[in-house]
Coordinates of N, CA, C and O in Angstrom, one line a residue:
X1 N -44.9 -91.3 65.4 CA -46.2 -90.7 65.1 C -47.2 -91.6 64.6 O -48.4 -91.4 64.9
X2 N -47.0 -92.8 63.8 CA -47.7 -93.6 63.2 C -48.3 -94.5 64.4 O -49.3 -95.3 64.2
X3 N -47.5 -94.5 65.9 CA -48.6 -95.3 66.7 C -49.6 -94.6 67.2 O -50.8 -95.1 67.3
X4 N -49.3 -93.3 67.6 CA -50.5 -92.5 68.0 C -51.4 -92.2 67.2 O -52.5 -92.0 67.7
X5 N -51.4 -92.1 65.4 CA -52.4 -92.3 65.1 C -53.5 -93.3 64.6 O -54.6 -93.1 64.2
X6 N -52.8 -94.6 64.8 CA -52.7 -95.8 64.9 C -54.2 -96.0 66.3 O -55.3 -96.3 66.0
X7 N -53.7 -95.7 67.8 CA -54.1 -95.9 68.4 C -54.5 -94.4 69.5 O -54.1 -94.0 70.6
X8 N -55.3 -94.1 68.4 CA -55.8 -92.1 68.3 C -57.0 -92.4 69.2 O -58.0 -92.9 68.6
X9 N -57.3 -92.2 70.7 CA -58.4 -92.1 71.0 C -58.3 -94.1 71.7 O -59.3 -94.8 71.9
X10 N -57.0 -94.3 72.1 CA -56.8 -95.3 72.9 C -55.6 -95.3 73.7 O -55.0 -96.3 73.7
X11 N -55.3 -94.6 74.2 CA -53.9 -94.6 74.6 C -53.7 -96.1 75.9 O -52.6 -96.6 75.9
X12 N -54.6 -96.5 76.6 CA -54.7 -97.4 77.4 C -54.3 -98.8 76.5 O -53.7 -99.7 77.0
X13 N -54.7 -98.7 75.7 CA -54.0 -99.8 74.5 C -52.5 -99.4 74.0 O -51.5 -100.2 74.0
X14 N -52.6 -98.8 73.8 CA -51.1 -98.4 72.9 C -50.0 -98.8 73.7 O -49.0 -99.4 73.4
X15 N -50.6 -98.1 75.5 CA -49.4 -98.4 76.4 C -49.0 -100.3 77.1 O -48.1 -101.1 77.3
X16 N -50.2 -100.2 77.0 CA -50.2 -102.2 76.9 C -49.4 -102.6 76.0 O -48.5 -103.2 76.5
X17 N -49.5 -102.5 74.8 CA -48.7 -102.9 73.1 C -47.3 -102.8 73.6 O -46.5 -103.8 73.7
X18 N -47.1 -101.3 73.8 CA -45.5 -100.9 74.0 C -45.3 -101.5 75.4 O -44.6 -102.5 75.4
X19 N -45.8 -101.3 76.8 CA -45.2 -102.2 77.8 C -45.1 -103.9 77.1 O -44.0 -104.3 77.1
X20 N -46.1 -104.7 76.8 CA -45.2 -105.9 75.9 C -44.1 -105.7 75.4 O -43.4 -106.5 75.9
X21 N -43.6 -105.1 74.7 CA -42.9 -104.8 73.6 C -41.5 -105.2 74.5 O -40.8 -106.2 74.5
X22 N -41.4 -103.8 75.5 CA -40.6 -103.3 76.4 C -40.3 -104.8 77.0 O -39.1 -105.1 77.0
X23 N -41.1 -105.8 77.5 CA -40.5 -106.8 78.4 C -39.8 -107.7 77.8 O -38.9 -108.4 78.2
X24 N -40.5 -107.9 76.3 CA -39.7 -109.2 75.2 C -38.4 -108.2 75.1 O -37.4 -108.7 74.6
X25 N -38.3 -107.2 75.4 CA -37.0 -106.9 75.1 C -36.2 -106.6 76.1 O -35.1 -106.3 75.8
X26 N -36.5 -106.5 77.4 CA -36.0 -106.8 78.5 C -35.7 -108.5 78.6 O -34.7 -109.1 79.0
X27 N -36.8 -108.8 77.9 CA -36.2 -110.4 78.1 C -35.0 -111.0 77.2 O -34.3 -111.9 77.5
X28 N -35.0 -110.3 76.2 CA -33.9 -110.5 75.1 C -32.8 -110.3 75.8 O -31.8 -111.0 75.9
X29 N -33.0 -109.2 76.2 CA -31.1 -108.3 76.6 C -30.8 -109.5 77.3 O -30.1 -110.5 76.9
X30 N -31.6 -109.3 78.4 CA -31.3 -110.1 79.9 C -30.5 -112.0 79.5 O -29.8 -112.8 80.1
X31 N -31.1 -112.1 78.3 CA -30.5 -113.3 77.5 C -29.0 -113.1 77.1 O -28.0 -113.8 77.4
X32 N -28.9 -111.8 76.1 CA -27.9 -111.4 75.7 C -26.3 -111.3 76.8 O -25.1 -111.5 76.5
X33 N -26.9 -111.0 77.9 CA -26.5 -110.5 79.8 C -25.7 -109.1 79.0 O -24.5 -109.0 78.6
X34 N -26.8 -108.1 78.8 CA -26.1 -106.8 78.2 C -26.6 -105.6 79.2 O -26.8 -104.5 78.9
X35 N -26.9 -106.2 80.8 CA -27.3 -105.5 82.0 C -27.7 -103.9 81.8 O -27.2 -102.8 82.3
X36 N -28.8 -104.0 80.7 CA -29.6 -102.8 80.2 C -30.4 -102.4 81.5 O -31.0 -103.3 81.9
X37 N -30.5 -101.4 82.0 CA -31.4 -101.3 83.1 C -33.0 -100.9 82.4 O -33.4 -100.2 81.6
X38 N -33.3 -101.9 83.3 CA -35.1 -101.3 82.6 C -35.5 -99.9 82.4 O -36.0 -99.5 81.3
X39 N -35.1 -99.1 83.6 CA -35.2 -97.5 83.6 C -35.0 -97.3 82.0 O -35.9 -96.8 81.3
X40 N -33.9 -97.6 81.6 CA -33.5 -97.2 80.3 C -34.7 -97.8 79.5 O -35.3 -96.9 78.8
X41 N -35.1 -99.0 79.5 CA -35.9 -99.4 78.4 C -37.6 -98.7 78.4 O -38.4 -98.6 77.4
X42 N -37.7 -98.3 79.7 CA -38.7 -97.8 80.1 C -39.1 -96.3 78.9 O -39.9 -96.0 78.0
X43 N -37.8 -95.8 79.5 CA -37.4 -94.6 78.9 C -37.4 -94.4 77.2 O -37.3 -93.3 76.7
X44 N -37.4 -95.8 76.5 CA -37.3 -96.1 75.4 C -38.5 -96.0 74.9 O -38.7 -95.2 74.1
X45 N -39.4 -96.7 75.3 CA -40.5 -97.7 74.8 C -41.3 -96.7 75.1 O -41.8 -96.0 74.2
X46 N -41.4 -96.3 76.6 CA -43.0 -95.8 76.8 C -43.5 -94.0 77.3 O -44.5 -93.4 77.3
X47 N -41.5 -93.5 77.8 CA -42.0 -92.6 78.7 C -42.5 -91.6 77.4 O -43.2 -90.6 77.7
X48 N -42.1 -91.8 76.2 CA -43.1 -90.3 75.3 C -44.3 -90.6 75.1 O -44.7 -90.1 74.0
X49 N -45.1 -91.3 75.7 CA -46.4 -91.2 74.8 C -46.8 -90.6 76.2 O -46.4 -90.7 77.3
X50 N -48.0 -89.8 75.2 CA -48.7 -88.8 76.0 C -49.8 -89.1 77.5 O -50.5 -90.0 77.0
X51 N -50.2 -89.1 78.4 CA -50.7 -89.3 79.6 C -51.3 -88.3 80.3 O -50.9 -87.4 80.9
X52 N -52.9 -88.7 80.0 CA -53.9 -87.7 79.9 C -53.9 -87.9 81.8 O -53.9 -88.9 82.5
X53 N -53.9 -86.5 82.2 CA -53.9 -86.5 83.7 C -55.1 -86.1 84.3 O -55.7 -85.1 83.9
X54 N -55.7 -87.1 85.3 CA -57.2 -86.4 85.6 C -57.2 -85.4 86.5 O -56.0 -85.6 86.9
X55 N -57.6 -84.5 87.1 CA -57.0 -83.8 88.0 C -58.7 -83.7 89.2 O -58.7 -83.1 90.2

């Protein structure tokens, strides 16, 4: 909760931050060879933040 209020009224930022985040840590594992599937990391990092839909 502290990133969304953090970056309250930017979500296009926040998901940039956390996609970084997500690939230094895709790049970690991938060092580790701990064959984490991105899906999963995806699912970690980014799929809860909220995604304002235009319709």
């Amino acid at each position: 909760m502290l990133l969304l209020a953090q970056y309250h009224g930017n979500m296009p930022g926040l998901l940039v931050y956390l996609v970084t985040l997500r690939e230094e840590a895709a790049e970690q594992l991938a060092e580790l060879g701990s064959g984490t599937p991105l899906a999963s990391l995806h699912k970690r990092f980014t799929d809860w933040v909220p995604v304002r839909r235009s319709t």
